[in-house]
């Protein structure tokens, strides 16, 4: 084993990580479930170039750098072009495909997607529907994710359906984390430390050390989560 070549893997790896990060920033952040086929191919290729650049000592590392940057630039340019052209977006990224329409399975579209009935049923179950008769529409998105619209009779009732007025909801603010008061978050909610201390006393908390997390919503509801260091976890999932 050549120790010199082995040690060279370390700086190559660090350089590859930095370059991968920069190329990813260039392309843009997407969840794996949101990747189109084009994004997926680009991602695999760039990862392969990085691996080759790190391990293959016979090839100059800058070859891998050039390849990664080239693919990154292509992906970036494609993202710009597809934002401006609907036709190219449909050609490169793809288009949604209806697989269930008015409760009927469109077998011809399933064949186009190379999807069999078992694949369809699996994706519908993943979408939280276990009875196919409840589905009005199902659309296979360009990223491979199935979007489901239930028949109106199977949709849950909403307060609007029942003419019930509800309080306004918004994001909650974390006002205590790990027993520490977050002053800026309190100010953003137009509250003071004195107000928080008073509310905590009303709820029976005089010691912040007992509080793991406290949240405050727009309706001034203060929710407290205590520390439970000595609580035994439920072993039902083991």
mmCIF file of C-alpha atoms in Angstrom:
data_model
loop_
_atom_site.group_PDB
_atom_site.id
_atom_site.type_symbol
_atom_site.label_atom_id
_atom_site.label_comp_id
_atom_site.label_asym_id
_atom_site.label_seq_id
_atom_site.Cartn_x
_atom_site.Cartn_y
_atom_site.Cartn_z
ATOM 1 C CA UNK A 1 0.000 0.000 0.000
ATOM 2 C CA UNK A 2 1.330 3.402 -0.996
ATOM 3 C CA UNK A 3 0.921 5.582 2.100
ATOM 4 C CA UNK A 4 1.438 8.805 0.111
ATOM 5 C CA UNK A 5 -1.404 8.004 -2.305
ATOM 6 C CA UNK A 6 -3.609 6.866 0.578
ATOM 7 C CA UNK A 7 -3.133 10.148 2.430
ATOM 8 C CA UNK A 8 -3.893 12.076 -0.760
ATOM 9 C CA UNK A 9 -7.471 10.767 -0.507
ATOM 10 C CA UNK A 10 -8.049 13.081 2.486
ATOM 11 C CA UNK A 11 -7.454 16.464 0.777
ATOM 12 C CA UNK A 12 -9.215 15.197 -2.378
ATOM 13 C CA UNK A 13 -12.227 14.234 -0.266
ATOM 14 C CA UNK A 14 -12.336 17.610 1.470
ATOM 15 C CA UNK A 15 -12.053 19.420 -1.855
ATOM 16 C CA UNK A 16 -14.794 17.229 -3.365
ATOM 17 C CA UNK A 17 -17.128 18.003 -0.436
ATOM 18 C CA UNK A 18 -16.603 21.739 -0.864
ATOM 19 C CA UNK A 19 -17.095 21.536 -4.630
ATOM 20 C CA UNK A 20 -20.212 19.365 -4.264
ATOM 21 C CA UNK A 21 -21.652 21.895 -1.817
ATOM 22 C CA UNK A 22 -20.983 24.798 -4.181
ATOM 23 C CA UNK A 23 -22.408 22.966 -7.200
ATOM 24 C CA UNK A 24 -25.501 22.013 -5.184
ATOM 25 C CA UNK A 25 -25.966 25.638 -4.158
ATOM 26 C CA UNK A 26 -25.719 26.575 -7.836
ATOM 27 C CA UNK A 27 -28.326 24.029 -8.908
ATOM 28 C CA UNK A 28 -30.692 24.805 -6.042
ATOM 29 C CA UNK A 29 -31.985 22.820 -3.105
ATOM 30 C CA UNK A 30 -34.673 20.225 -3.706
ATOM 31 C CA UNK A 31 -36.011 17.362 -1.643
ATOM 32 C CA UNK A 32 -35.361 13.915 -3.112
ATOM 33 C CA UNK A 33 -39.114 13.452 -3.603
ATOM 34 C CA UNK A 34 -39.216 16.648 -5.692
ATOM 35 C CA UNK A 35 -36.496 15.668 -8.168
ATOM 36 C CA UNK A 36 -37.438 15.265 -11.804
ATOM 37 C CA UNK A 37 -35.798 12.569 -13.922
ATOM 38 C CA UNK A 38 -33.389 15.175 -15.308
ATOM 39 C CA UNK A 39 -32.391 16.375 -11.808
ATOM 40 C CA UNK A 40 -31.945 12.776 -10.697
ATOM 41 C CA UNK A 41 -29.592 11.971 -13.605
ATOM 42 C CA UNK A 42 -27.558 15.141 -12.962
ATOM 43 C CA UNK A 43 -27.281 14.338 -9.264
ATOM 44 C CA UNK A 44 -26.098 10.759 -9.831
ATOM 45 C CA UNK A 45 -23.554 11.892 -12.425
ATOM 46 C CA UNK A 46 -22.072 14.599 -10.201
ATOM 47 C CA UNK A 47 -21.818 12.141 -7.306
ATOM 48 C CA UNK A 48 -20.038 9.650 -9.563
ATOM 49 C CA UNK A 49 -17.562 12.321 -10.717
ATOM 50 C CA UNK A 50 -16.826 13.220 -7.097
ATOM 51 C CA UNK A 51 -16.172 9.577 -6.177
ATOM 52 C CA UNK A 52 -13.840 9.118 -9.155
ATOM 53 C CA UNK A 53 -11.994 12.323 -8.307
ATOM 54 C CA UNK A 54 -11.384 11.099 -4.745
ATOM 55 C CA UNK A 55 -10.386 7.471 -5.355
ATOM 56 C CA UNK A 56 -8.885 7.265 -8.850
ATOM 57 C CA UNK A 57 -5.297 8.470 -8.444
ATOM 58 C CA UNK A 58 -4.427 7.765 -12.103
ATOM 59 C CA UNK A 59 -6.713 10.549 -13.327
ATOM 60 C CA UNK A 60 -5.889 14.197 -12.520
ATOM 61 C CA UNK A 61 -8.376 15.454 -9.946
ATOM 62 C CA UNK A 62 -9.164 18.558 -11.971
ATOM 63 C CA UNK A 63 -10.812 16.352 -14.626
ATOM 64 C CA UNK A 64 -13.451 15.466 -12.060
ATOM 65 C CA UNK A 65 -13.738 19.140 -11.040
ATOM 66 C CA UNK A 66 -14.336 20.211 -14.638
ATOM 67 C CA UNK A 67 -16.956 17.474 -15.124
ATOM 68 C CA UNK A 68 -18.802 18.398 -11.883
ATOM 69 C CA UNK A 69 -18.800 22.100 -12.709
ATOM 70 C CA UNK A 70 -19.928 21.415 -16.296
ATOM 71 C CA UNK A 71 -22.884 19.286 -15.183
ATOM 72 C CA UNK A 72 -23.720 21.849 -12.509
ATOM 73 C CA UNK A 73 -23.747 24.681 -15.040
ATOM 74 C CA UNK A 74 -25.870 22.632 -17.447
ATOM 75 C CA UNK A 75 -28.404 21.964 -14.673
ATOM 76 C CA UNK A 76 -28.392 25.662 -13.722
ATOM 77 C CA UNK A 77 -28.918 26.791 -17.325
ATOM 78 C CA UNK A 78 -31.675 24.225 -17.828
ATOM 79 C CA UNK A 79 -33.452 25.524 -14.705
ATOM 80 C CA UNK A 80 -33.280 29.077 -16.080
ATOM 81 C CA UNK A 81 -34.475 28.035 -19.551
ATOM 82 C CA UNK A 82 -37.355 25.908 -18.233
ATOM 83 C CA UNK A 83 -38.584 28.823 -16.113
ATOM 84 C CA UNK A 84 -38.946 30.899 -19.283
ATOM 85 C CA UNK A 85 -40.198 28.289 -21.743
ATOM 86 C CA UNK A 86 -43.196 26.075 -21.063
ATOM 87 C CA UNK A 87 -42.454 23.880 -24.099
ATOM 88 C CA UNK A 88 -38.881 23.155 -22.989
ATOM 89 C CA UNK A 89 -40.079 22.617 -19.416
ATOM 90 C CA UNK A 90 -42.484 19.960 -20.616
ATOM 91 C CA UNK A 91 -39.818 18.381 -22.830
ATOM 92 C CA UNK A 92 -37.030 18.255 -20.210
ATOM 93 C CA UNK A 93 -38.841 18.081 -16.872
ATOM 94 C CA UNK A 94 -41.955 16.248 -18.047
ATOM 95 C CA UNK A 95 -45.671 16.786 -17.487
ATOM 96 C CA UNK A 96 -48.232 15.437 -15.016
ATOM 97 C CA UNK A 97 -50.220 12.398 -16.188
ATOM 98 C CA UNK A 98 -53.769 11.589 -15.106
ATOM 99 C CA UNK A 99 -54.031 7.941 -14.053
ATOM 100 C CA UNK A 100 -57.521 8.042 -12.478
ATOM 101 C CA UNK A 101 -60.254 10.276 -13.901
ATOM 102 C CA UNK A 102 -63.814 10.481 -12.583
ATOM 103 C CA UNK A 103 -63.076 7.385 -10.516
ATOM 104 C CA UNK A 104 -61.962 5.334 -13.535
ATOM 105 C CA UNK A 105 -58.428 3.987 -14.019
ATOM 106 C CA UNK A 106 -56.845 5.137 -17.290
ATOM 107 C CA UNK A 107 -54.983 1.988 -18.296
ATOM 108 C CA UNK A 108 -53.429 3.602 -21.386
ATOM 109 C CA UNK A 109 -51.735 6.257 -19.236
ATOM 110 C CA UNK A 110 -50.515 3.619 -16.801
ATOM 111 C CA UNK A 111 -48.803 1.862 -19.712
ATOM 112 C CA UNK A 112 -47.149 5.126 -20.800
ATOM 113 C CA UNK A 113 -45.733 5.512 -17.296
ATOM 114 C CA UNK A 114 -44.616 1.841 -17.166
ATOM 115 C CA UNK A 115 -46.767 1.490 -14.049
ATOM 116 C CA UNK A 116 -48.813 -1.588 -13.233
ATOM 117 C CA UNK A 117 -51.939 -1.708 -11.090
ATOM 118 C CA UNK A 118 -49.999 -2.834 -8.017
ATOM 119 C CA UNK A 119 -47.719 0.209 -8.283
ATOM 120 C CA UNK A 120 -50.780 2.430 -8.510
ATOM 121 C CA UNK A 121 -52.441 0.855 -5.470
ATOM 122 C CA UNK A 122 -49.213 1.150 -3.477
ATOM 123 C CA UNK A 123 -48.860 4.860 -4.238
ATOM 124 C CA UNK A 124 -52.514 5.458 -3.374
ATOM 125 C CA UNK A 125 -52.018 3.738 -0.004
ATOM 126 C CA UNK A 126 -48.905 5.865 0.589
ATOM 127 C CA UNK A 127 -51.167 8.853 -0.094
ATOM 128 C CA UNK A 128 -53.361 7.742 2.805
ATOM 129 C CA UNK A 129 -56.224 6.206 0.815
ATOM 130 C CA UNK A 130 -56.953 2.493 1.277
ATOM 131 C CA UNK A 131 -60.155 2.266 -0.741
ATOM 132 C CA UNK A 132 -59.779 2.953 -4.474
ATOM 133 C CA UNK A 133 -63.483 3.776 -4.767
ATOM 134 C CA UNK A 134 -62.890 6.965 -2.745
ATOM 135 C CA UNK A 135 -60.613 8.442 -5.438
ATOM 136 C CA UNK A 136 -62.017 10.917 -7.981
ATOM 137 C CA UNK A 137 -58.710 11.925 -9.598
ATOM 138 C CA UNK A 138 -55.127 10.719 -9.295
ATOM 139 C CA UNK A 139 -52.291 12.476 -11.098
ATOM 140 C CA UNK A 140 -48.723 11.252 -11.461
ATOM 141 C CA UNK A 141 -46.582 14.393 -11.162
ATOM 142 C CA UNK A 142 -43.392 14.953 -13.159
ATOM 143 C CA UNK A 143 -41.313 14.041 -10.085
ATOM 144 C CA UNK A 144 -43.069 10.656 -9.757
ATOM 145 C CA UNK A 145 -45.255 11.634 -6.805
ATOM 146 C CA UNK A 146 -48.944 10.738 -6.954
ATOM 147 C CA UNK A 147 -51.428 13.514 -6.150
ATOM 148 C CA UNK A 148 -54.873 12.311 -5.079
ATOM 149 C CA UNK A 149 -58.233 14.097 -5.025
ATOM 150 C CA UNK A 150 -60.955 12.241 -3.151
ATOM 151 C CA UNK A 151 -64.586 12.201 -4.126
ATOM 152 C CA UNK A 152 -66.428 15.019 -2.359
ATOM 153 C CA UNK A 153 -68.487 12.622 -0.233
ATOM 154 C CA UNK A 154 -65.311 11.222 1.333
ATOM 155 C CA UNK A 155 -63.703 14.548 2.207
ATOM 156 C CA UNK A 156 -63.721 15.453 5.915
ATOM 157 C CA UNK A 157 -65.999 18.251 7.095
ATOM 158 C CA UNK A 158 -64.385 21.643 7.620
ATOM 159 C CA UNK A 159 -65.489 24.490 9.899
ATOM 160 C CA UNK A 160 -66.517 26.373 6.750
ATOM 161 C CA UNK A 161 -68.855 23.512 5.747
ATOM 162 C CA UNK A 162 -70.548 23.791 9.145
ATOM 163 C CA UNK A 163 -70.548 27.622 9.219
ATOM 164 C CA UNK A 164 -68.367 27.629 12.319
ATOM 165 C CA UNK A 165 -66.110 30.598 12.997
ATOM 166 C CA UNK A 166 -62.617 29.652 14.141
ATOM 167 C CA UNK A 167 -59.800 31.667 15.633
ATOM 168 C CA UNK A 168 -57.057 32.882 13.337
ATOM 169 C CA UNK A 169 -54.038 30.578 13.228
ATOM 170 C CA UNK A 170 -50.424 31.382 12.487
ATOM 171 C CA UNK A 171 -46.939 30.046 13.123
ATOM 172 C CA UNK A 172 -46.103 29.586 16.785
ATOM 173 C CA UNK A 173 -43.012 31.142 18.329
ATOM 174 C CA UNK A 174 -40.588 29.241 20.527
ATOM 175 C CA UNK A 175 -40.200 31.396 23.634
ATOM 176 C CA UNK A 176 -38.272 28.923 25.792
ATOM 177 C CA UNK A 177 -35.842 26.281 24.564
ATOM 178 C CA UNK A 178 -33.762 24.154 26.955
ATOM 179 C CA UNK A 179 -34.809 26.357 29.890
ATOM 180 C CA UNK A 180 -33.575 29.537 28.161
ATOM 181 C CA UNK A 181 -35.925 32.422 27.343
ATOM 182 C CA UNK A 182 -35.698 33.616 23.727
ATOM 183 C CA UNK A 183 -36.024 37.379 24.151
ATOM 184 C CA UNK A 184 -36.228 38.264 20.452
ATOM 185 C CA UNK A 185 -39.027 35.775 19.847
ATOM 186 C CA UNK A 186 -40.956 37.245 22.781
ATOM 187 C CA UNK A 187 -40.545 40.748 21.358
ATOM 188 C CA UNK A 188 -41.750 39.555 17.949
ATOM 189 C CA UNK A 189 -44.918 38.364 19.678
ATOM 190 C CA UNK A 190 -45.222 41.766 21.441
ATOM 191 C CA UNK A 191 -44.628 40.191 24.850
ATOM 192 C CA UNK A 192 -42.177 40.873 27.657
ATOM 193 C CA UNK A 193 -40.212 38.682 30.066
ATOM 194 C CA UNK A 194 -42.452 39.966 32.857
ATOM 195 C CA UNK A 195 -45.539 38.771 30.976
ATOM 196 C CA UNK A 196 -43.964 35.362 30.408
ATOM 197 C CA UNK A 197 -42.922 35.041 34.050
ATOM 198 C CA UNK A 198 -46.457 35.865 35.165
ATOM 199 C CA UNK A 199 -47.994 33.292 32.794
ATOM 200 C CA UNK A 200 -45.540 30.633 33.941
ATOM 201 C CA UNK A 201 -46.448 31.272 37.582
ATOM 202 C CA UNK A 202 -50.146 30.949 36.733
ATOM 203 C CA UNK A 203 -49.379 27.550 35.205
ATOM 204 C CA UNK A 204 -47.373 26.555 38.272
ATOM 205 C CA UNK A 205 -43.856 26.938 36.880
ATOM 206 C CA UNK A 206 -41.434 28.929 39.020
ATOM 207 C CA UNK A 207 -38.320 27.147 37.827
ATOM 208 C CA UNK A 208 -37.271 27.365 34.171
ATOM 209 C CA UNK A 209 -35.053 24.303 34.592
ATOM 210 C CA UNK A 210 -38.155 22.107 34.422
ATOM 211 C CA UNK A 211 -39.116 23.423 30.967
ATOM 212 C CA UNK A 212 -37.737 21.849 27.795
ATOM 213 C CA UNK A 213 -39.816 23.917 25.361
ATOM 214 C CA UNK A 214 -42.484 26.606 25.543
ATOM 215 C CA UNK A 215 -44.363 27.940 22.516
ATOM 216 C CA UNK A 216 -46.645 30.934 22.090
ATOM 217 C CA UNK A 217 -49.234 31.338 19.333
ATOM 218 C CA UNK A 218 -50.985 34.413 17.951
ATOM 219 C CA UNK A 219 -53.974 33.782 20.249
ATOM 220 C CA UNK A 220 -51.658 34.085 23.301
ATOM 221 C CA UNK A 221 -51.844 30.371 24.023
ATOM 222 C CA UNK A 222 -48.725 29.333 25.926
ATOM 223 C CA UNK A 223 -47.905 25.626 25.565
ATOM 224 C CA UNK A 224 -45.267 24.075 27.810
ATOM 225 C CA UNK A 225 -43.333 20.832 27.336
ATOM 226 C CA UNK A 226 -41.576 19.609 30.451
ATOM 227 C CA UNK A 227 -38.263 17.846 30.645
ATOM 228 C CA UNK A 228 -38.736 14.133 31.302
ATOM 229 C CA UNK A 229 -35.178 12.847 31.597
ATOM 230 C CA UNK A 230 -36.185 9.915 33.798
ATOM 231 C CA UNK A 231 -39.169 8.862 31.692
ATOM 232 C CA UNK A 232 -38.815 5.329 30.314
ATOM 233 C CA UNK A 233 -39.468 5.153 26.552
ATOM 234 C CA UNK A 234 -42.284 2.954 25.306
ATOM 235 C CA UNK A 235 -40.769 -0.276 23.958
ATOM 236 C CA UNK A 236 -43.737 -1.219 21.779
ATOM 237 C CA UNK A 237 -41.795 -0.418 18.593
ATOM 238 C CA UNK A 238 -38.762 -2.552 19.466
#
